[in-house]
Amino acid sequence: MASIVLEGISKTFPGVKALIDVNQKIETGDFFTLLGPSGCGKTTLLRTIAGFYRQDSGHISVSDQIIDDIPAYKRDTGMVFQNYAVFPHMTVYENVAFGLKTRKLGAEETRIKVANALAQVQLTGYETRTPDQLSGGQQQRVGLARAMVIEPKVLLMDEPLSNLDAKLRVDMRDEIRNMQKQLGITTIYVTHDQEEALAISDKIAVMSGGVIQQVGTPWEIYKNPVNTFVASFVGDMNFLEGDVIDSGDNSVVIMVNNHKIRTADSDIPLKKISLAVRPENLSIVKEEISNNDFSSLPGVIEKSSFVGSLIRYTVNCGDNQKLIVERHKPQSEALMPTGTSVFVKIPVDAILNFDKDTGVRI
Ligand code: ADP
Ligand code: MG
């Protein structure tokens, strides 16, 4: 059981600031995910916590003890890598037992611990196989068992599912999540896949350019993004540009392509802003609507695609402003053909406002 504290962590590689002043506490037993696009610093942060890299500045504590000067092999962390990293010439049993050998455990204790770890990842009976006799998913389970068998205080996982196919990825993320909760090991998990992050995490830190942009529960990150980067990286999001022309009592009227849209925020500065609204909150209607709860924008259906559980329309509202609208639970109605003139109905309380210049939430 361990909490982790990162204090002012920076790391520079030649020509690249990989981490810039990262400050974060990770609570005991949490499943904490670092989410962000390729190159944003996720692996660097994970490897710094594991002790494979030394930060240029700042401190890392585990259970209130600073571990900056403790070498990787003494840090009591289990690590699971993207590319399995199982030893090809060793059997499943030997792979899992490896971490225990270096800890000089007795034969009987080793046997029991390996058996437990293999049972945990559903590989009982595979002890004598070598990695080339296993599927990708099974190899990754060996990697998991090997990390967990040493009963680390902290489990670190770097995109462990990214080499698996889509269906297996979903199954294994549920298994990883269940296992983590059962064992209660504080876990830091790295992924670039926002859906995976939402599904698996207690908390998510969204990263960009070596900086943590926002930390929160999956719900908070999705519902209350602090800037346009987070808003667009997590889930699908539409953006429209407009000028605030009246920032009255409770709602503000904004001109988008000469049409007025109401938002729920008050006291917005009279300047250019970005309005963001998720496709699932929009709907297509035949007539213009404008009241305290809804606004609408006229447009033309430019594209429609039926993807089983929903229909996704792209509506061109002119001036290069396009809106994706999702129609869930499509009924027997035909797809609306390309070229149909429609209105997009926008609920006032579904709109998030961002400063056009800084991208910061208003
Ligand atoms: P992520 O895991 O989010 O894709 P990384 O942490 O691997 O990102 O990389 C962050 C940045 O640091 C990138 O610009 C990457 O090219 C650079 N970088 C990472 N590792 C090294 C290294 N060992 N040497 C030089 N540059 C590196
Ligand atoms: Mg990486």
Tab-separated table of C-alpha atoms and ligand atoms in Angstrom:
chain	number	residue	atom	x	y	z
A	1	MET	CA	0.000	0.000	0.000
A	2	ALA	CA	1.582	3.224	-1.084
A	3	SER	CA	0.816	6.734	-2.191
A	4	ILE	CA	3.087	8.480	-4.678
A	5	VAL	CA	4.004	12.155	-4.689
A	6	LEU	CA	5.613	13.883	-7.653
A	7	GLU	CA	7.052	17.287	-6.827
A	8	GLY	CA	8.323	19.628	-9.522
A	9	ILE	CA	9.530	16.855	-11.845
A	10	SER	CA	11.297	18.122	-14.987
A	11	LYS	CA	13.262	16.114	-17.527
A	12	THR	CA	15.003	17.353	-20.655
A	13	PHE	CA	16.506	15.253	-23.442
A	14	PRO	CA	18.784	16.963	-25.958
A	15	GLY	CA	16.493	19.488	-27.648
A	16	VAL	CA	13.279	18.251	-25.983
A	17	LYS	CA	11.597	19.256	-22.745
A	18	ALA	CA	9.929	15.902	-22.064
A	19	LEU	CA	8.533	16.843	-18.637
A	20	ILE	CA	7.923	20.349	-17.320
A	21	ASP	CA	7.332	20.843	-13.593
A	22	VAL	CA	5.009	17.892	-12.977
A	23	ASN	CA	3.298	18.021	-9.569
A	24	GLN	CA	0.871	15.293	-8.621
A	25	LYS	CA	-0.220	13.099	-5.735
A	26	ILE	CA	-1.452	9.587	-6.482
A	27	GLU	CA	-3.534	8.158	-3.670
A	28	THR	CA	-3.021	4.714	-2.179
A	29	GLY	CA	-4.819	2.013	-4.168
A	30	ASP	CA	-5.760	4.329	-7.031
A	31	PHE	CA	-5.793	3.307	-10.666
A	32	PHE	CA	-4.193	6.446	-12.090
A	33	THR	CA	-3.840	6.899	-15.846
A	34	LEU	CA	-1.492	9.128	-17.839
A	35	LEU	CA	-3.336	9.909	-21.065
A	36	GLY	CA	-2.052	11.902	-24.020
A	37	PRO	CA	-0.867	11.781	-27.619
A	38	SER	CA	2.387	10.196	-28.699
A	39	GLY	CA	5.418	12.187	-27.564
A	40	CYS	CA	3.699	14.055	-24.701
A	41	GLY	CA	5.971	12.559	-22.027
A	42	LYS	CA	3.982	9.619	-20.616
A	43	THR	CA	6.728	7.002	-20.910
A	44	THR	CA	9.342	9.438	-19.641
A	45	LEU	CA	7.288	10.106	-16.505
A	46	LEU	CA	6.644	6.394	-15.912
A	47	ARG	CA	10.303	5.483	-16.402
A	48	THR	CA	11.353	8.291	-14.092
A	49	ILE	CA	9.064	6.918	-11.374
A	50	ALA	CA	10.461	3.412	-12.003
A	51	GLY	CA	14.004	4.759	-11.663
A	52	PHE	CA	15.155	4.038	-15.233
A	53	TYR	CA	15.595	7.799	-15.763
A	54	ARG	CA	16.748	10.390	-13.265
A	55	GLN	CA	14.743	13.626	-13.255
A	56	ASP	CA	16.692	16.875	-13.781
A	57	SER	CA	14.859	18.478	-10.883
A	58	GLY	CA	12.166	17.676	-8.346
A	59	HIS	CA	11.463	14.799	-5.998
A	60	ILE	CA	9.555	11.528	-6.063
A	61	SER	CA	8.172	10.054	-2.841
A	62	VAL	CA	6.535	6.705	-2.225
A	63	SER	CA	4.727	6.291	1.117
A	64	ASP	CA	6.182	9.634	2.251
A	65	GLN	CA	9.781	8.539	1.605
A	66	ILE	CA	11.861	10.289	-1.017
A	67	ILE	CA	13.183	7.651	-3.443
A	68	ASP	CA	15.280	9.871	-5.755
A	69	ASP	CA	18.516	8.086	-4.912
A	70	ILE	CA	17.157	4.541	-4.785
A	71	PRO	CA	18.127	2.526	-7.894
A	72	ALA	CA	15.378	1.012	-10.055
A	73	TYR	CA	15.834	-2.565	-8.860
A	74	LYS	CA	15.345	-1.547	-5.236
A	75	ARG	CA	12.271	0.654	-5.795
A	76	ASP	CA	9.653	-2.022	-5.197
A	77	THR	CA	7.818	-1.277	-8.431
A	78	GLY	CA	6.460	-3.821	-10.898
A	79	MET	CA	6.612	-2.761	-14.536
A	80	VAL	CA	4.599	-4.050	-17.501
A	81	PHE	CA	5.823	-3.001	-20.945
A	82	GLN	CA	4.083	-2.449	-24.270
A	83	ASN	CA	6.038	-5.118	-26.146
A	84	TYR	CA	5.528	-7.895	-23.568
A	85	ALA	CA	9.250	-8.089	-22.741
A	86	VAL	CA	9.004	-11.721	-21.665
A	87	PHE	CA	12.212	-13.778	-21.929
A	88	PRO	CA	11.837	-15.891	-25.087
A	89	HIS	CA	14.113	-18.737	-23.979
A	90	MET	CA	12.399	-19.225	-20.607
A	91	THR	CA	9.193	-21.118	-19.864
A	92	VAL	CA	6.146	-19.339	-18.478
A	93	TYR	CA	7.046	-20.620	-15.015
A	94	GLU	CA	10.657	-19.410	-15.268
A	95	ASN	CA	9.550	-16.021	-16.586
A	96	VAL	CA	7.241	-15.442	-13.631
A	97	ALA	CA	9.689	-16.884	-11.095
A	98	PHE	CA	12.500	-14.651	-12.367
A	99	GLY	CA	11.737	-11.682	-10.131
A	100	LEU	CA	11.553	-13.948	-7.082
A	101	LYS	CA	14.922	-15.579	-7.788
A	102	THR	CA	16.724	-12.273	-7.442
A	103	ARG	CA	14.936	-11.850	-4.116
A	104	LYS	CA	16.330	-15.194	-2.934
A	105	LEU	CA	13.042	-16.846	-2.037
A	106	GLY	CA	12.946	-20.555	-1.100
A	107	ALA	CA	11.792	-23.146	-3.665
A	108	GLU	CA	8.480	-23.919	-1.990
A	109	GLU	CA	7.539	-20.279	-1.431
A	110	THR	CA	8.480	-19.508	-5.048
A	111	ARG	CA	6.281	-22.372	-6.282
A	112	ILE	CA	3.256	-21.100	-4.331
A	113	LYS	CA	3.689	-17.472	-5.381
A	114	VAL	CA	4.119	-18.335	-9.065
A	115	ALA	CA	1.069	-20.620	-8.960
A	116	ASN	CA	-1.002	-17.826	-7.419
A	117	ALA	CA	0.171	-15.241	-9.933
A	118	LEU	CA	-0.548	-17.564	-12.866
A	119	ALA	CA	-4.013	-18.344	-11.478
A	120	GLN	CA	-4.646	-14.615	-11.219
A	121	VAL	CA	-3.991	-14.112	-14.944
A	122	GLN	CA	-5.727	-17.369	-15.925
A	123	LEU	CA	-2.595	-19.149	-17.113
A	124	THR	CA	-2.671	-22.171	-14.797
A	125	GLY	CA	-1.576	-25.178	-16.880
A	126	TYR	CA	0.703	-23.125	-19.162
A	127	GLU	CA	3.774	-23.382	-16.886
A	128	THR	CA	6.000	-25.357	-19.254
A	129	ARG	CA	5.227	-23.446	-22.450
A	130	THR	CA	7.658	-20.971	-23.944
A	131	PRO	CA	6.495	-17.530	-25.202
A	132	ASP	CA	6.506	-18.639	-28.866
A	133	GLN	CA	3.758	-21.106	-27.942
A	134	LEU	CA	1.541	-18.324	-26.586
A	135	SER	CA	-0.752	-15.731	-28.203
A	136	GLY	CA	-0.039	-12.017	-27.790
A	137	GLY	CA	-2.689	-11.752	-25.084
A	138	GLN	CA	-1.203	-14.712	-23.173
A	139	GLN	CA	2.296	-13.256	-23.424
A	140	GLN	CA	1.009	-10.012	-21.990
A	141	ARG	CA	-0.598	-11.992	-19.141
A	142	VAL	CA	2.812	-13.495	-18.407
A	143	GLY	CA	4.187	-9.954	-18.283
A	144	LEU	CA	1.449	-9.009	-15.814
A	145	ALA	CA	2.035	-12.089	-13.638
A	146	ARG	CA	5.767	-11.365	-13.593
A	147	ALA	CA	5.174	-7.785	-12.450
A	148	MET	CA	2.662	-8.782	-9.766
A	149	VAL	CA	4.368	-11.845	-8.329
A	150	ILE	CA	6.889	-9.728	-6.455
A	151	GLU	CA	3.942	-8.008	-4.740
A	152	PRO	CA	5.210	-4.528	-5.553
A	153	LYS	CA	4.016	-1.443	-3.727
A	154	VAL	CA	3.470	0.228	-7.072
A	155	LEU	CA	2.486	-1.223	-10.447
A	156	LEU	CA	3.537	0.702	-13.573
A	157	MET	CA	2.084	-0.189	-16.963
A	158	ASP	CA	3.171	1.378	-20.246
A	159	GLU	CA	0.542	0.846	-22.956
A	160	PRO	CA	0.301	-2.863	-22.071
A	161	LEU	CA	-2.609	-3.531	-24.430
A	162	SER	CA	-1.575	-1.590	-27.517
A	163	ASN	CA	-0.225	-4.638	-29.377
A	164	LEU	CA	-3.436	-6.627	-28.924
A	165	ASP	CA	-6.442	-6.659	-31.236
A	166	ALA	CA	-9.511	-4.595	-30.365
A	167	LYS	CA	-11.702	-7.293	-28.802
A	168	LEU	CA	-8.924	-8.706	-26.633
A	169	ARG	CA	-7.960	-5.195	-25.570
A	170	VAL	CA	-11.415	-4.618	-24.110
A	171	ASP	CA	-11.448	-8.016	-22.322
A	172	MET	CA	-7.984	-7.530	-20.868
A	173	ARG	CA	-8.584	-4.003	-19.676
A	174	ASP	CA	-11.496	-5.288	-17.610
A	175	GLU	CA	-9.299	-8.071	-16.219
A	176	ILE	CA	-6.517	-5.645	-15.362
A	177	ARG	CA	-8.977	-3.361	-13.655
A	178	ASN	CA	-10.518	-6.219	-11.607
A	179	MET	CA	-7.140	-7.575	-10.610
A	180	GLN	CA	-5.905	-4.165	-9.563
A	181	LYS	CA	-8.950	-3.588	-7.392
A	182	GLN	CA	-8.640	-7.036	-5.805
A	183	LEU	CA	-4.977	-6.562	-4.955
A	184	GLY	CA	-5.319	-2.866	-4.168
A	185	ILE	CA	-1.895	-2.041	-5.672
A	186	THR	CA	-1.413	1.650	-6.446
A	187	THR	CA	-1.174	1.652	-10.234
A	188	ILE	CA	0.002	4.127	-12.844
A	189	TYR	CA	-1.174	3.194	-16.300
A	190	VAL	CA	-0.101	4.826	-19.562
A	191	THR	CA	-2.255	4.972	-22.681
A	192	HIS	CA	-2.913	7.192	-25.699
A	193	ASP	CA	-6.397	5.674	-26.032
A	194	GLN	CA	-8.973	7.980	-24.450
A	195	GLU	CA	-11.726	5.369	-24.393
A	196	GLU	CA	-9.459	2.905	-22.591
A	197	ALA	CA	-8.528	5.621	-20.082
A	198	LEU	CA	-12.176	6.478	-19.406
A	199	ALA	CA	-13.087	2.809	-18.942
A	200	ILE	CA	-10.279	1.714	-16.658
A	201	SER	CA	-9.255	4.630	-14.416
A	202	ASP	CA	-10.099	6.061	-11.031
A	203	LYS	CA	-8.272	9.244	-12.049
A	204	ILE	CA	-6.900	10.457	-15.348
A	205	ALA	CA	-4.093	12.964	-15.934
A	206	VAL	CA	-4.324	14.362	-19.460
A	207	MET	CA	-0.856	15.318	-20.727
A	208	SER	CA	0.362	17.454	-23.605
A	209	GLY	CA	3.844	18.789	-24.290
A	210	GLY	CA	5.320	17.454	-21.049
A	211	VAL	CA	2.668	19.217	-18.957
A	212	ILE	CA	-0.270	17.739	-17.071
A	213	GLN	CA	-3.238	19.686	-18.447
A	214	GLN	CA	-5.946	18.341	-16.162
A	215	VAL	CA	-6.459	15.673	-13.510
A	216	GLY	CA	-9.835	14.269	-12.591
A	217	THR	CA	-12.179	11.323	-12.596
A	218	PRO	CA	-13.197	10.093	-16.054
A	219	TRP	CA	-16.526	11.847	-15.547
A	220	GLU	CA	-14.925	15.181	-14.625
A	221	ILE	CA	-12.490	15.064	-17.535
A	222	TYR	CA	-15.264	14.319	-20.004
A	223	LYS	CA	-17.869	16.705	-18.605
A	224	ASN	CA	-15.677	19.588	-17.493
A	225	PRO	CA	-12.576	19.897	-19.675
A	226	VAL	CA	-10.439	22.860	-18.586
A	227	ASN	CA	-9.172	23.732	-22.056
A	228	THR	CA	-9.737	23.001	-25.734
A	229	PHE	CA	-6.917	20.430	-25.779
A	230	VAL	CA	-8.604	18.239	-23.173
A	231	ALA	CA	-12.032	18.884	-24.701
A	232	SER	CA	-10.915	17.661	-28.107
A	233	PHE	CA	-8.636	14.821	-26.967
A	234	VAL	CA	-11.152	13.102	-24.700
A	235	GLY	CA	-14.311	12.088	-26.545
A	236	ASP	CA	-15.645	13.657	-29.738
A	237	MET	CA	-16.237	17.394	-29.656
A	238	ASN	CA	-17.600	20.014	-32.047
A	239	PHE	CA	-16.117	23.488	-31.997
A	240	LEU	CA	-17.727	26.660	-33.358
A	241	GLU	CA	-16.297	30.142	-33.343
A	242	GLY	CA	-18.303	33.170	-32.435
A	243	ASP	CA	-18.264	36.715	-31.107
A	244	VAL	CA	-19.926	37.468	-27.820
A	245	ILE	CA	-22.310	40.345	-28.528
A	246	ASP	CA	-24.315	40.420	-25.318
A	247	SER	CA	-23.272	39.039	-21.990
A	248	GLY	CA	-26.472	39.524	-20.062
A	249	ASP	CA	-28.035	37.954	-16.982
A	250	ASN	CA	-27.972	34.272	-17.326
A	251	SER	CA	-27.412	33.635	-20.937
A	252	VAL	CA	-25.148	35.095	-23.543
A	253	VAL	CA	-25.944	35.525	-27.169
A	254	ILE	CA	-23.232	34.799	-29.650
A	255	MET	CA	-23.103	35.300	-33.364
A	256	VAL	CA	-22.045	32.273	-35.300
A	257	ASN	CA	-22.256	32.918	-39.000
A	258	ASN	CA	-24.800	35.668	-38.245
A	259	HIS	CA	-27.029	33.324	-36.264
A	260	LYS	CA	-27.530	33.645	-32.549
A	261	ILE	CA	-26.659	30.888	-30.132
A	262	ARG	CA	-27.435	31.071	-26.441
A	263	THR	CA	-25.084	29.666	-23.827
A	264	ALA	CA	-25.670	29.199	-20.117
A	265	ASP	CA	-22.674	31.202	-18.908
A	266	SER	CA	-23.021	34.812	-17.849
A	267	ASP	CA	-20.480	37.633	-17.790
A	268	ILE	CA	-18.409	36.400	-20.696
A	269	PRO	CA	-16.076	39.085	-22.025
A	270	LEU	CA	-17.213	40.589	-25.316
A	271	LYS	CA	-14.656	38.890	-27.540
A	272	LYS	CA	-14.104	35.917	-29.798
A	273	ILE	CA	-14.739	32.547	-28.181
A	274	SER	CA	-14.866	28.876	-29.074
A	275	LEU	CA	-18.077	27.059	-28.295
A	276	ALA	CA	-17.787	23.337	-27.777
A	277	VAL	CA	-20.606	20.833	-27.803
A	278	ARG	CA	-20.551	17.035	-28.000
A	279	PRO	CA	-22.226	15.236	-30.921
A	280	GLU	CA	-24.496	13.211	-28.606
A	281	ASN	CA	-26.045	16.424	-27.272
A	282	LEU	CA	-27.099	17.718	-30.696
A	283	SER	CA	-30.113	16.714	-32.740
A	284	ILE	CA	-31.468	17.456	-36.166
A	285	VAL	CA	-34.825	19.222	-36.482
A	286	LYS	CA	-36.872	20.486	-39.392
A	287	GLU	CA	-37.629	23.965	-38.046
A	288	GLU	CA	-35.715	26.758	-36.410
A	289	ILE	CA	-35.953	26.803	-32.629
A	290	SER	CA	-34.879	29.535	-30.219
A	291	ASN	CA	-35.899	29.851	-26.594
A	292	ASN	CA	-34.295	29.823	-23.149
A	293	ASP	CA	-33.338	26.168	-23.409
A	294	PHE	CA	-32.410	25.664	-27.054
A	295	SER	CA	-30.891	27.436	-30.027
A	296	SER	CA	-30.551	26.161	-33.553
A	297	LEU	CA	-28.292	26.611	-36.521
A	298	PRO	CA	-29.337	26.067	-40.140
A	299	GLY	CA	-27.157	23.825	-42.243
A	300	VAL	CA	-26.956	21.232	-44.952
A	301	ILE	CA	-26.289	17.543	-44.434
A	302	GLU	CA	-22.930	16.890	-46.006
A	303	LYS	CA	-22.365	13.304	-44.956
A	304	SER	CA	-24.181	10.576	-43.112
A	305	SER	CA	-22.945	7.260	-41.869
A	306	PHE	CA	-24.828	4.431	-40.200
A	307	VAL	CA	-22.606	2.627	-37.709
A	308	GLY	CA	-25.089	0.232	-36.107
A	309	SER	CA	-25.958	1.742	-32.751
A	310	LEU	CA	-26.139	5.255	-34.186
A	311	ILE	CA	-26.225	7.450	-37.268
A	312	ARG	CA	-23.563	10.120	-37.525
A	313	TYR	CA	-24.365	13.218	-39.584
A	314	THR	CA	-21.971	15.939	-40.652
A	315	VAL	CA	-23.896	19.190	-41.048
A	316	ASN	CA	-22.252	22.101	-42.856
A	317	CYS	CA	-23.441	25.326	-41.248
A	318	GLY	CA	-21.537	27.534	-43.679
A	319	ASP	CA	-18.427	29.598	-43.143
A	320	ASN	CA	-16.435	26.367	-42.762
A	321	GLN	CA	-18.251	25.534	-39.541
A	322	LYS	CA	-19.330	21.914	-39.411
A	323	LEU	CA	-21.179	20.015	-36.720
A	324	ILE	CA	-21.184	16.273	-36.105
A	325	VAL	CA	-24.599	15.169	-34.859
A	326	GLU	CA	-25.254	11.693	-33.481
A	327	ARG	CA	-28.655	10.092	-33.670
A	328	HIS	CA	-28.686	7.248	-31.155
A	329	LYS	CA	-31.010	4.259	-31.345
A	330	PRO	CA	-31.870	4.953	-34.988
A	331	GLN	CA	-35.424	3.890	-35.733
A	332	SER	CA	-36.658	2.602	-39.046
A	333	GLU	CA	-36.341	6.065	-40.619
A	334	ALA	CA	-34.185	6.273	-43.694
A	335	LEU	CA	-30.852	8.078	-43.560
A	336	MET	CA	-31.401	11.723	-44.384
A	337	PRO	CA	-29.788	12.195	-47.774
A	338	THR	CA	-26.805	14.408	-48.432
A	339	GLY	CA	-27.885	17.912	-49.418
A	340	THR	CA	-30.954	18.037	-47.122
A	341	SER	CA	-31.462	21.432	-45.463
A	342	VAL	CA	-31.960	21.058	-41.722
A	343	PHE	CA	-31.534	22.806	-38.384
A	344	VAL	CA	-29.189	21.571	-35.668
A	345	LYS	CA	-30.799	21.895	-32.254
A	346	ILE	CA	-28.319	22.942	-29.572
A	347	PRO	CA	-29.250	22.683	-25.869
A	348	VAL	CA	-28.108	25.794	-24.016
A	349	ASP	CA	-26.696	23.806	-21.108
A	350	ALA	CA	-24.637	21.500	-23.357
A	351	ILE	CA	-22.363	24.308	-24.538
A	352	LEU	CA	-18.892	24.835	-23.087
A	353	ASN	CA	-17.177	28.179	-23.725
A	354	PHE	CA	-13.439	28.597	-24.271
A	355	ASP	CA	-11.286	31.659	-24.845
A	356	LYS	CA	-10.497	31.666	-28.560
A	357	ASP	CA	-6.904	32.841	-28.087
A	358	THR	CA	-5.750	30.852	-25.052
A	359	GLY	CA	-8.040	27.812	-25.320
A	360	VAL	CA	-8.801	28.140	-21.616
A	361	ARG	CA	-12.322	27.412	-20.380
A	362	ILE	CA	-14.349	30.529	-19.609
B	1	ADP	P1	5.091	9.274	-24.922
B	1	ADP	O1	5.394	8.060	-24.090
B	1	ADP	O2	4.016	10.134	-24.361
B	1	ADP	O3	4.825	8.942	-26.359
B	1	ADP	P2	7.876	9.940	-24.417
B	1	ADP	O4	7.930	10.118	-22.949
B	1	ADP	O5	8.381	8.651	-24.961
B	1	ADP	O6	6.375	10.216	-24.933
B	1	ADP	O7	8.679	11.109	-25.124
B	1	ADP	C1	8.540	12.472	-24.767
B	1	ADP	C2	9.493	13.298	-25.613
B	1	ADP	O8	10.834	13.011	-25.236
B	1	ADP	C3	9.429	13.010	-27.086
B	1	ADP	O9	9.637	14.206	-27.788
B	1	ADP	C4	10.542	12.021	-27.321
B	1	ADP	O10	11.015	12.090	-28.641
B	1	ADP	C5	11.575	12.480	-26.319
B	1	ADP	N1	12.373	11.355	-25.795
B	1	ADP	C6	11.915	10.302	-25.091
B	1	ADP	N2	12.903	9.471	-24.722
B	1	ADP	C7	14.046	10.005	-25.213
B	1	ADP	C8	15.440	9.641	-25.163
B	1	ADP	N3	15.831	8.534	-24.511
B	1	ADP	N4	16.315	10.450	-25.802
B	1	ADP	C9	15.927	11.573	-26.424
B	1	ADP	N5	14.640	11.986	-26.499
B	1	ADP	C10	13.705	11.221	-25.899
B	2	MG	MG	5.311	6.011	-24.668
